[in-house]
Amino acid sequence: RHRRRRHPLFVAAGMAASKQTLQAQVEELQAACPVLLPCMSPTGYQDEDLLRLVASEGTANQKALEDLLTVAGSRCSSCCVCASPGQPSVAAVAENDEATTLRFTTFPRLNFSTMSLHVSKGGFACGQCRAVSDSWRLLRFAAIKLGPRHPEREELMRRLCSHFASLNRVDDALLADSDNVVAWVQEVFSRAYALQVVACNLKGWTVLGPDAKPVRHSCPGTSVALAKALLHSSGTAPTGKKRCVTG
């Protein structure tokens, strides 16, 4: 897993700004991105597919989670965020994942005021939606992999930016200009990443499940219980109706 450096500027900003001020910035981003918000979870809380989290709970719990997601995934045929068609998978994430590969993903909401991450939504998301939910990776991709030698990568970056902007229903005038879309997305992700770095330098975060009760991190059975609750709330539990939405 990559490590995020603690930039002195962001550390100082985090110490100087009140939690209420930081939360106000989070809420501004939530208003700008009502459908899909960039991840701002601090390091150690980014187990979006739950498979990494369950790895610390023992083989039996890992098998139980995989079985649960396999059954739930068999009922899904489209992304829970953008509704694009895809094929569900519970295998380990691969570098060459197809955009149409659907993986179970959680969408935690950061709250500086209460020092909590509320995991209230989850579902099988496509590769594009998973890619644009990770602010650090998207900014790194934009900074390192774009340029005249790699026109195909610039095309991919623009496609991802357009996907993110369309999902969040930005103005048609902005969507009409590819350069403006990229600039808007980079601004959103830069702000999200700055807040994520501040969050990484604060201790005492509490993970809340769909019922808003604390989740016992790394406790055997936690991942399975959390996945069941998310599947139940989204309607994709093995005994529920066949729909792949995030709640």
PDB file of C-alpha atoms in Angstrom:
ATOM      1  CA  ARG A   1       0.000   0.000   0.000  1.00  0.00           C
ATOM      2  CA  HIS A   2       1.267   3.460  -0.857  1.00  0.00           C
ATOM      3  CA  ARG A   3       2.211   5.853   1.936  1.00  0.00           C
ATOM      4  CA  ARG A   4       1.211   9.495   1.962  1.00  0.00           C
ATOM      5  CA  ARG A   5       3.810  11.993   3.080  1.00  0.00           C
ATOM      6  CA  ARG A   6       2.879  14.483   5.733  1.00  0.00           C
ATOM      7  CA  HIS A   7       3.369  17.828   4.064  1.00  0.00           C
ATOM      8  CA  PRO A   8       4.315  20.526   6.666  1.00  0.00           C
ATOM      9  CA  LEU A   9       1.886  23.013   5.125  1.00  0.00           C
ATOM     10  CA  PHE A  10      -1.047  20.632   5.494  1.00  0.00           C
ATOM     11  CA  VAL A  11       0.019  19.643   9.018  1.00  0.00           C
ATOM     12  CA  ALA A  12       0.088  23.289  10.053  1.00  0.00           C
ATOM     13  CA  ALA A  13      -3.254  23.898   8.347  1.00  0.00           C
ATOM     14  CA  GLY A  14      -4.767  20.973  10.184  1.00  0.00           C
ATOM     15  CA  MET A  15      -3.531  22.243  13.525  1.00  0.00           C
ATOM     16  CA  ALA A  16      -4.661  25.805  12.874  1.00  0.00           C
ATOM     17  CA  ALA A  17      -8.062  25.101  11.380  1.00  0.00           C
ATOM     18  CA  SER A  18     -10.906  24.102  13.639  1.00  0.00           C
ATOM     19  CA  LYS A  19     -12.666  20.827  13.046  1.00  0.00           C
ATOM     20  CA  GLN A  20     -15.780  22.796  12.173  1.00  0.00           C
ATOM     21  CA  THR A  21     -13.897  24.721   9.481  1.00  0.00           C
ATOM     22  CA  LEU A  22     -12.510  21.502   8.047  1.00  0.00           C
ATOM     23  CA  GLN A  23     -15.949  19.931   8.071  1.00  0.00           C
ATOM     24  CA  ALA A  24     -17.348  22.946   6.233  1.00  0.00           C
ATOM     25  CA  GLN A  25     -14.819  22.276   3.460  1.00  0.00           C
ATOM     26  CA  VAL A  26     -15.882  18.624   3.350  1.00  0.00           C
ATOM     27  CA  GLU A  27     -19.512  19.662   3.016  1.00  0.00           C
ATOM     28  CA  GLU A  28     -18.638  22.028   0.162  1.00  0.00           C
ATOM     29  CA  LEU A  29     -17.144  19.086  -1.714  1.00  0.00           C
ATOM     30  CA  GLN A  30     -20.172  16.947  -0.884  1.00  0.00           C
ATOM     31  CA  ALA A  31     -22.415  19.621  -2.400  1.00  0.00           C
ATOM     32  CA  ALA A  32     -20.236  19.789  -5.532  1.00  0.00           C
ATOM     33  CA  CYS A  33     -20.120  15.991  -5.826  1.00  0.00           C
ATOM     34  CA  PRO A  34     -23.540  14.712  -4.721  1.00  0.00           C
ATOM     35  CA  VAL A  35     -23.290  11.323  -6.458  1.00  0.00           C
ATOM     36  CA  LEU A  36     -19.652  10.254  -6.157  1.00  0.00           C
ATOM     37  CA  LEU A  37     -17.295  11.953  -3.713  1.00  0.00           C
ATOM     38  CA  PRO A  38     -13.502  11.525  -3.790  1.00  0.00           C
ATOM     39  CA  CYS A  39     -12.249   9.408  -0.904  1.00  0.00           C
ATOM     40  CA  MET A  40     -10.850  11.476   1.972  1.00  0.00           C
ATOM     41  CA  SER A  41     -10.403   8.645   4.457  1.00  0.00           C
ATOM     42  CA  PRO A  42      -7.112   8.720   6.392  1.00  0.00           C
ATOM     43  CA  THR A  43      -4.489   6.027   5.859  1.00  0.00           C
ATOM     44  CA  GLY A  44      -5.509   2.767   7.468  1.00  0.00           C
ATOM     45  CA  TYR A  45      -9.219   3.265   6.799  1.00  0.00           C
ATOM     46  CA  GLN A  46      -9.198   2.766   3.037  1.00  0.00           C
ATOM     47  CA  ASP A  47     -10.363  -0.833   2.881  1.00  0.00           C
ATOM     48  CA  GLU A  48     -12.928   0.001   0.231  1.00  0.00           C
ATOM     49  CA  ASP A  49     -13.309  -3.592  -0.989  1.00  0.00           C
ATOM     50  CA  LEU A  50     -13.241  -5.064   2.562  1.00  0.00           C
ATOM     51  CA  LEU A  51     -10.962  -7.853   1.341  1.00  0.00           C
ATOM     52  CA  ARG A  52      -7.924  -6.130   2.820  1.00  0.00           C
ATOM     53  CA  LEU A  53      -9.686  -5.519   6.096  1.00  0.00           C
ATOM     54  CA  VAL A  54     -10.815  -9.111   6.451  1.00  0.00           C
ATOM     55  CA  ALA A  55      -7.270 -10.361   5.853  1.00  0.00           C
ATOM     56  CA  SER A  56      -6.524  -9.571   9.507  1.00  0.00           C
ATOM     57  CA  GLU A  57      -9.544 -11.540  10.740  1.00  0.00           C
ATOM     58  CA  GLY A  58      -8.410 -15.036   9.795  1.00  0.00           C
ATOM     59  CA  THR A  59      -8.959 -17.459   6.931  1.00  0.00           C
ATOM     60  CA  ALA A  60     -12.445 -18.527   8.022  1.00  0.00           C
ATOM     61  CA  ASN A  61     -13.761 -14.954   8.024  1.00  0.00           C
ATOM     62  CA  GLN A  62     -12.093 -14.226   4.698  1.00  0.00           C
ATOM     63  CA  LYS A  63     -13.805 -17.244   3.139  1.00  0.00           C
ATOM     64  CA  ALA A  64     -17.156 -16.229   4.674  1.00  0.00           C
ATOM     65  CA  LEU A  65     -16.862 -12.723   3.196  1.00  0.00           C
ATOM     66  CA  GLU A  66     -15.878 -14.018  -0.227  1.00  0.00           C
ATOM     67  CA  ASP A  67     -18.816 -16.457  -0.205  1.00  0.00           C
ATOM     68  CA  LEU A  68     -21.216 -13.696   0.825  1.00  0.00           C
ATOM     69  CA  LEU A  69     -19.982 -11.323  -1.885  1.00  0.00           C
ATOM     70  CA  THR A  70     -19.959 -14.079  -4.503  1.00  0.00           C
ATOM     71  CA  VAL A  71     -23.656 -14.766  -3.912  1.00  0.00           C
ATOM     72  CA  ALA A  72     -24.516 -11.060  -3.787  1.00  0.00           C
ATOM     73  CA  GLY A  73     -22.412 -10.350  -6.864  1.00  0.00           C
ATOM     74  CA  SER A  74     -24.197 -13.026  -8.860  1.00  0.00           C
ATOM     75  CA  ARG A  75     -27.304 -10.857  -8.572  1.00  0.00           C
ATOM     76  CA  CYS A  76     -25.575  -7.783 -10.002  1.00  0.00           C
ATOM     77  CA  SER A  77     -25.014  -6.915 -13.631  1.00  0.00           C
ATOM     78  CA  SER A  78     -24.372  -3.162 -13.462  1.00  0.00           C
ATOM     79  CA  CYS A  79     -22.378  -0.600 -11.487  1.00  0.00           C
ATOM     80  CA  CYS A  80     -24.033   0.621  -8.300  1.00  0.00           C
ATOM     81  CA  VAL A  81     -22.938   4.199  -9.067  1.00  0.00           C
ATOM     82  CA  CYS A  82     -23.235   4.814 -12.812  1.00  0.00           C
ATOM     83  CA  ALA A  83     -25.360   1.788 -13.826  1.00  0.00           C
ATOM     84  CA  SER A  84     -22.953   0.763 -16.590  1.00  0.00           C
ATOM     85  CA  PRO A  85     -23.023  -3.001 -17.316  1.00  0.00           C
ATOM     86  CA  GLY A  86     -20.265  -5.153 -15.872  1.00  0.00           C
ATOM     87  CA  GLN A  87     -19.108  -8.464 -14.483  1.00  0.00           C
ATOM     88  CA  PRO A  88     -18.814  -8.843 -10.675  1.00  0.00           C
ATOM     89  CA  SER A  89     -15.615 -10.227  -9.151  1.00  0.00           C
ATOM     90  CA  VAL A  90     -14.378 -10.960  -5.629  1.00  0.00           C
ATOM     91  CA  ALA A  91     -10.851 -11.909  -6.718  1.00  0.00           C
ATOM     92  CA  ALA A  92      -7.893  -9.808  -5.603  1.00  0.00           C
ATOM     93  CA  VAL A  93      -7.675  -6.426  -7.332  1.00  0.00           C
ATOM     94  CA  ALA A  94      -5.405  -6.616 -10.384  1.00  0.00           C
ATOM     95  CA  GLU A  95      -3.476  -3.898 -12.185  1.00  0.00           C
ATOM     96  CA  ASN A  96      -5.142  -4.861 -15.463  1.00  0.00           C
ATOM     97  CA  ASP A  97      -8.687  -4.784 -14.117  1.00  0.00           C
ATOM     98  CA  GLU A  98     -11.202  -4.050 -16.838  1.00  0.00           C
ATOM     99  CA  ALA A  99     -13.341  -0.927 -16.543  1.00  0.00           C
ATOM    100  CA  THR A 100     -16.354  -3.224 -16.556  1.00  0.00           C
ATOM    101  CA  THR A 101     -15.146  -5.307 -13.592  1.00  0.00           C
ATOM    102  CA  LEU A 102     -17.553  -4.787 -10.693  1.00  0.00           C
ATOM    103  CA  ARG A 103     -16.008  -4.976  -7.221  1.00  0.00           C
ATOM    104  CA  PHE A 104     -17.684  -4.516  -3.873  1.00  0.00           C
ATOM    105  CA  THR A 105     -16.750  -1.044  -2.674  1.00  0.00           C
ATOM    106  CA  THR A 106     -17.680   1.078   0.315  1.00  0.00           C
ATOM    107  CA  PHE A 107     -18.145   4.854   0.219  1.00  0.00           C
ATOM    108  CA  PRO A 108     -17.284   6.270   3.658  1.00  0.00           C
ATOM    109  CA  ARG A 109     -18.199   9.846   4.544  1.00  0.00           C
ATOM    110  CA  LEU A 110     -15.616  11.783   6.539  1.00  0.00           C
ATOM    111  CA  ASN A 111     -16.763  14.006   9.403  1.00  0.00           C
ATOM    112  CA  PHE A 112     -14.155  16.160  11.125  1.00  0.00           C
ATOM    113  CA  SER A 113     -16.646  17.483  13.671  1.00  0.00           C
ATOM    114  CA  THR A 114     -17.328  14.025  15.090  1.00  0.00           C
ATOM    115  CA  MET A 115     -13.982  12.487  14.024  1.00  0.00           C
ATOM    116  CA  SER A 116     -15.842   9.674  12.304  1.00  0.00           C
ATOM    117  CA  LEU A 117     -16.068   7.819   9.004  1.00  0.00           C
ATOM    118  CA  HIS A 118     -19.622   6.745   8.308  1.00  0.00           C
ATOM    119  CA  VAL A 119     -19.719   3.663   6.071  1.00  0.00           C
ATOM    120  CA  SER A 120     -23.383   3.829   5.145  1.00  0.00           C
ATOM    121  CA  LYS A 121     -23.191   2.944   1.450  1.00  0.00           C
ATOM    122  CA  GLY A 122     -21.683   0.062  -0.444  1.00  0.00           C
ATOM    123  CA  GLY A 123     -22.150  -1.872  -3.646  1.00  0.00           C
ATOM    124  CA  PHE A 124     -20.487  -3.382  -6.710  1.00  0.00           C
ATOM    125  CA  ALA A 125     -18.789  -0.511  -8.545  1.00  0.00           C
ATOM    126  CA  CYS A 126     -17.147  -0.497 -11.974  1.00  0.00           C
ATOM    127  CA  GLY A 127     -13.481   0.240 -12.615  1.00  0.00           C
ATOM    128  CA  GLN A 128     -14.114   3.819 -13.712  1.00  0.00           C
ATOM    129  CA  CYS A 129     -16.101   4.740 -10.610  1.00  0.00           C
ATOM    130  CA  ARG A 130     -13.526   3.098  -8.361  1.00  0.00           C
ATOM    131  CA  ALA A 131     -10.722   4.934 -10.156  1.00  0.00           C
ATOM    132  CA  VAL A 132     -12.280   8.371  -9.765  1.00  0.00           C
ATOM    133  CA  SER A 133     -13.083   7.831  -6.102  1.00  0.00           C
ATOM    134  CA  ASP A 134      -9.367   7.744  -5.218  1.00  0.00           C
ATOM    135  CA  SER A 135      -8.031  11.310  -5.147  1.00  0.00           C
ATOM    136  CA  TRP A 136      -4.367  10.394  -4.559  1.00  0.00           C
ATOM    137  CA  ARG A 137      -4.196   7.919  -7.426  1.00  0.00           C
ATOM    138  CA  LEU A 138      -6.027  10.181  -9.860  1.00  0.00           C
ATOM    139  CA  LEU A 139      -3.794  13.175  -9.083  1.00  0.00           C
ATOM    140  CA  ARG A 140      -0.683  10.985  -9.362  1.00  0.00           C
ATOM    141  CA  PHE A 141      -1.921   9.633 -12.682  1.00  0.00           C
ATOM    142  CA  ALA A 142      -2.480  13.176 -13.967  1.00  0.00           C
ATOM    143  CA  ALA A 143       0.896  14.437 -12.749  1.00  0.00           C
ATOM    144  CA  ILE A 144       3.118  11.530 -13.808  1.00  0.00           C
ATOM    145  CA  LYS A 145       1.531   9.679 -16.689  1.00  0.00           C
ATOM    146  CA  LEU A 146       0.318  12.447 -18.972  1.00  0.00           C
ATOM    147  CA  GLY A 147       2.318  14.051 -21.725  1.00  0.00           C
ATOM    148  CA  PRO A 148       2.937  14.127 -25.489  1.00  0.00           C
ATOM    149  CA  ARG A 149       4.555  10.674 -25.395  1.00  0.00           C
ATOM    150  CA  HIS A 150       1.418   9.062 -24.001  1.00  0.00           C
ATOM    151  CA  PRO A 151      -1.627  10.410 -25.896  1.00  0.00           C
ATOM    152  CA  GLU A 152      -3.606   7.278 -25.018  1.00  0.00           C
ATOM    153  CA  ARG A 153      -3.141   7.988 -21.312  1.00  0.00           C
ATOM    154  CA  GLU A 154      -4.228  11.587 -21.720  1.00  0.00           C
ATOM    155  CA  GLU A 155      -7.315  10.305 -23.497  1.00  0.00           C
ATOM    156  CA  LEU A 156      -7.988   7.955 -20.564  1.00  0.00           C
ATOM    157  CA  MET A 157      -7.531  10.785 -18.064  1.00  0.00           C
ATOM    158  CA  ARG A 158      -9.976  12.983 -19.949  1.00  0.00           C
ATOM    159  CA  ARG A 159     -12.447  10.109 -20.130  1.00  0.00           C
ATOM    160  CA  LEU A 160     -12.218   9.561 -16.369  1.00  0.00           C
ATOM    161  CA  CYS A 161     -12.662  13.280 -15.702  1.00  0.00           C
ATOM    162  CA  SER A 162     -15.688  13.408 -17.990  1.00  0.00           C
ATOM    163  CA  HIS A 163     -17.126  10.343 -16.247  1.00  0.00           C
ATOM    164  CA  PHE A 164     -16.706  11.946 -12.818  1.00  0.00           C
ATOM    165  CA  ALA A 165     -18.155  15.288 -13.903  1.00  0.00           C
ATOM    166  CA  SER A 166     -21.144  13.698 -15.665  1.00  0.00           C
ATOM    167  CA  LEU A 167     -21.924  11.538 -12.639  1.00  0.00           C
ATOM    168  CA  ASN A 168     -22.033  14.608 -10.429  1.00  0.00           C
ATOM    169  CA  ARG A 169     -24.251  16.495 -12.876  1.00  0.00           C
ATOM    170  CA  VAL A 170     -22.047  19.529 -13.477  1.00  0.00           C
ATOM    171  CA  ASP A 171     -23.315  22.285 -15.760  1.00  0.00           C
ATOM    172  CA  ASP A 172     -23.685  21.430 -19.431  1.00  0.00           C
ATOM    173  CA  ALA A 173     -21.549  24.450 -20.341  1.00  0.00           C
ATOM    174  CA  LEU A 174     -18.622  23.017 -18.369  1.00  0.00           C
ATOM    175  CA  LEU A 175     -19.120  19.516 -19.780  1.00  0.00           C
ATOM    176  CA  ALA A 176     -18.910  20.931 -23.294  1.00  0.00           C
ATOM    177  CA  ASP A 177     -15.247  21.906 -22.797  1.00  0.00           C
ATOM    178  CA  SER A 178     -12.867  19.022 -22.071  1.00  0.00           C
ATOM    179  CA  ASP A 179     -10.130  21.316 -20.725  1.00  0.00           C
ATOM    180  CA  ASN A 180     -12.542  22.949 -18.288  1.00  0.00           C
ATOM    181  CA  VAL A 181     -13.748  19.533 -17.135  1.00  0.00           C
ATOM    182  CA  VAL A 182     -10.179  18.419 -16.399  1.00  0.00           C
ATOM    183  CA  ALA A 183      -9.444  21.672 -14.552  1.00  0.00           C
ATOM    184  CA  TRP A 184     -12.608  21.329 -12.443  1.00  0.00           C
ATOM    185  CA  VAL A 185     -11.870  17.706 -11.574  1.00  0.00           C
ATOM    186  CA  GLN A 186      -8.265  18.493 -10.658  1.00  0.00           C
ATOM    187  CA  GLU A 187      -9.426  21.291  -8.356  1.00  0.00           C
ATOM    188  CA  VAL A 188     -11.949  18.994  -6.654  1.00  0.00           C
ATOM    189  CA  PHE A 189      -9.421  16.218  -6.184  1.00  0.00           C
ATOM    190  CA  SER A 190      -6.696  18.586  -4.995  1.00  0.00           C
ATOM    191  CA  ARG A 191      -9.022  19.884  -2.288  1.00  0.00           C
ATOM    192  CA  ALA A 192     -10.078  16.354  -1.365  1.00  0.00           C
ATOM    193  CA  TYR A 193      -6.484  15.189  -1.141  1.00  0.00           C
ATOM    194  CA  ALA A 194      -5.488  18.178   1.009  1.00  0.00           C
ATOM    195  CA  LEU A 195      -8.275  17.292   3.457  1.00  0.00           C
ATOM    196  CA  GLN A 196      -7.198  13.648   3.361  1.00  0.00           C
ATOM    197  CA  VAL A 197      -3.631  14.607   4.314  1.00  0.00           C
ATOM    198  CA  VAL A 198      -4.943  16.661   7.236  1.00  0.00           C
ATOM    199  CA  ALA A 199      -7.116  13.711   8.297  1.00  0.00           C
ATOM    200  CA  CYS A 200      -4.048  11.436   8.207  1.00  0.00           C
ATOM    201  CA  ASN A 201      -2.387  13.653  10.791  1.00  0.00           C
ATOM    202  CA  LEU A 202      -5.302  13.510  13.230  1.00  0.00           C
ATOM    203  CA  LYS A 203      -5.788  10.598  15.594  1.00  0.00           C
ATOM    204  CA  GLY A 204      -8.937   9.205  17.148  1.00  0.00           C
ATOM    205  CA  TRP A 205     -11.055   8.350  14.111  1.00  0.00           C
ATOM    206  CA  THR A 206     -14.084   6.121  14.650  1.00  0.00           C
ATOM    207  CA  VAL A 207     -15.591   3.988  11.893  1.00  0.00           C
ATOM    208  CA  LEU A 208     -19.400   3.890  11.937  1.00  0.00           C
ATOM    209  CA  GLY A 209     -21.500   1.259  10.213  1.00  0.00           C
ATOM    210  CA  PRO A 210     -24.806   1.787   8.360  1.00  0.00           C
ATOM    211  CA  ASP A 211     -26.578   1.928  11.742  1.00  0.00           C
ATOM    212  CA  ALA A 212     -24.232   4.766  12.819  1.00  0.00           C
ATOM    213  CA  LYS A 213     -22.781   2.545  15.554  1.00  0.00           C
ATOM    214  CA  PRO A 214     -18.987   2.091  15.949  1.00  0.00           C
ATOM    215  CA  VAL A 215     -17.402  -0.721  13.977  1.00  0.00           C
ATOM    216  CA  ARG A 216     -14.920  -2.863  15.894  1.00  0.00           C
ATOM    217  CA  HIS A 217     -11.943  -2.607  13.540  1.00  0.00           C
ATOM    218  CA  SER A 218      -9.995  -5.863  12.955  1.00  0.00           C
ATOM    219  CA  CYS A 219     -12.321  -7.840  15.230  1.00  0.00           C
ATOM    220  CA  PRO A 220     -13.127 -11.323  13.781  1.00  0.00           C
ATOM    221  CA  GLY A 221     -16.436 -11.209  11.927  1.00  0.00           C
ATOM    222  CA  THR A 222     -16.493  -7.412  11.588  1.00  0.00           C
ATOM    223  CA  SER A 223     -16.059  -7.364   7.802  1.00  0.00           C
ATOM    224  CA  VAL A 224     -18.750  -9.984   7.210  1.00  0.00           C
ATOM    225  CA  ALA A 225     -21.214  -8.194   9.502  1.00  0.00           C
ATOM    226  CA  LEU A 226     -20.483  -4.845   7.842  1.00  0.00           C
ATOM    227  CA  ALA A 227     -20.856  -6.300   4.352  1.00  0.00           C
ATOM    228  CA  LYS A 228     -24.170  -7.930   5.302  1.00  0.00           C
ATOM    229  CA  ALA A 229     -25.483  -4.648   6.684  1.00  0.00           C
ATOM    230  CA  LEU A 230     -24.438  -2.736   3.562  1.00  0.00           C
ATOM    231  CA  LEU A 231     -25.919  -5.349   1.241  1.00  0.00           C
ATOM    232  CA  HIS A 232     -29.152  -5.341   3.217  1.00  0.00           C
ATOM    233  CA  SER A 233     -29.438  -1.546   3.144  1.00  0.00           C
ATOM    234  CA  SER A 234     -28.708  -1.461  -0.604  1.00  0.00           C
ATOM    235  CA  GLY A 235     -31.102  -4.259  -1.485  1.00  0.00           C
ATOM    236  CA  THR A 236     -28.398  -6.600  -2.826  1.00  0.00           C
ATOM    237  CA  ALA A 237     -28.368  -9.079   0.053  1.00  0.00           C
ATOM    238  CA  PRO A 238     -28.748 -12.719  -1.079  1.00  0.00           C
ATOM    239  CA  THR A 239     -32.321 -12.743   0.203  1.00  0.00           C
ATOM    240  CA  GLY A 240     -33.215  -9.283  -1.062  1.00  0.00           C
ATOM    241  CA  LYS A 241     -34.397  -7.886  -4.374  1.00  0.00           C
ATOM    242  CA  LYS A 242     -32.093  -7.817  -7.358  1.00  0.00           C
ATOM    243  CA  ARG A 243     -30.788  -4.285  -7.623  1.00  0.00           C
ATOM    244  CA  CYS A 244     -27.284  -2.860  -7.390  1.00  0.00           C
ATOM    245  CA  VAL A 245     -27.537   0.522  -5.785  1.00  0.00           C
ATOM    246  CA  THR A 246     -25.589   2.125  -2.971  1.00  0.00           C
ATOM    247  CA  GLY A 247     -28.548   2.953  -0.799  1.00  0.00           C
TER     248      GLY A 247
END
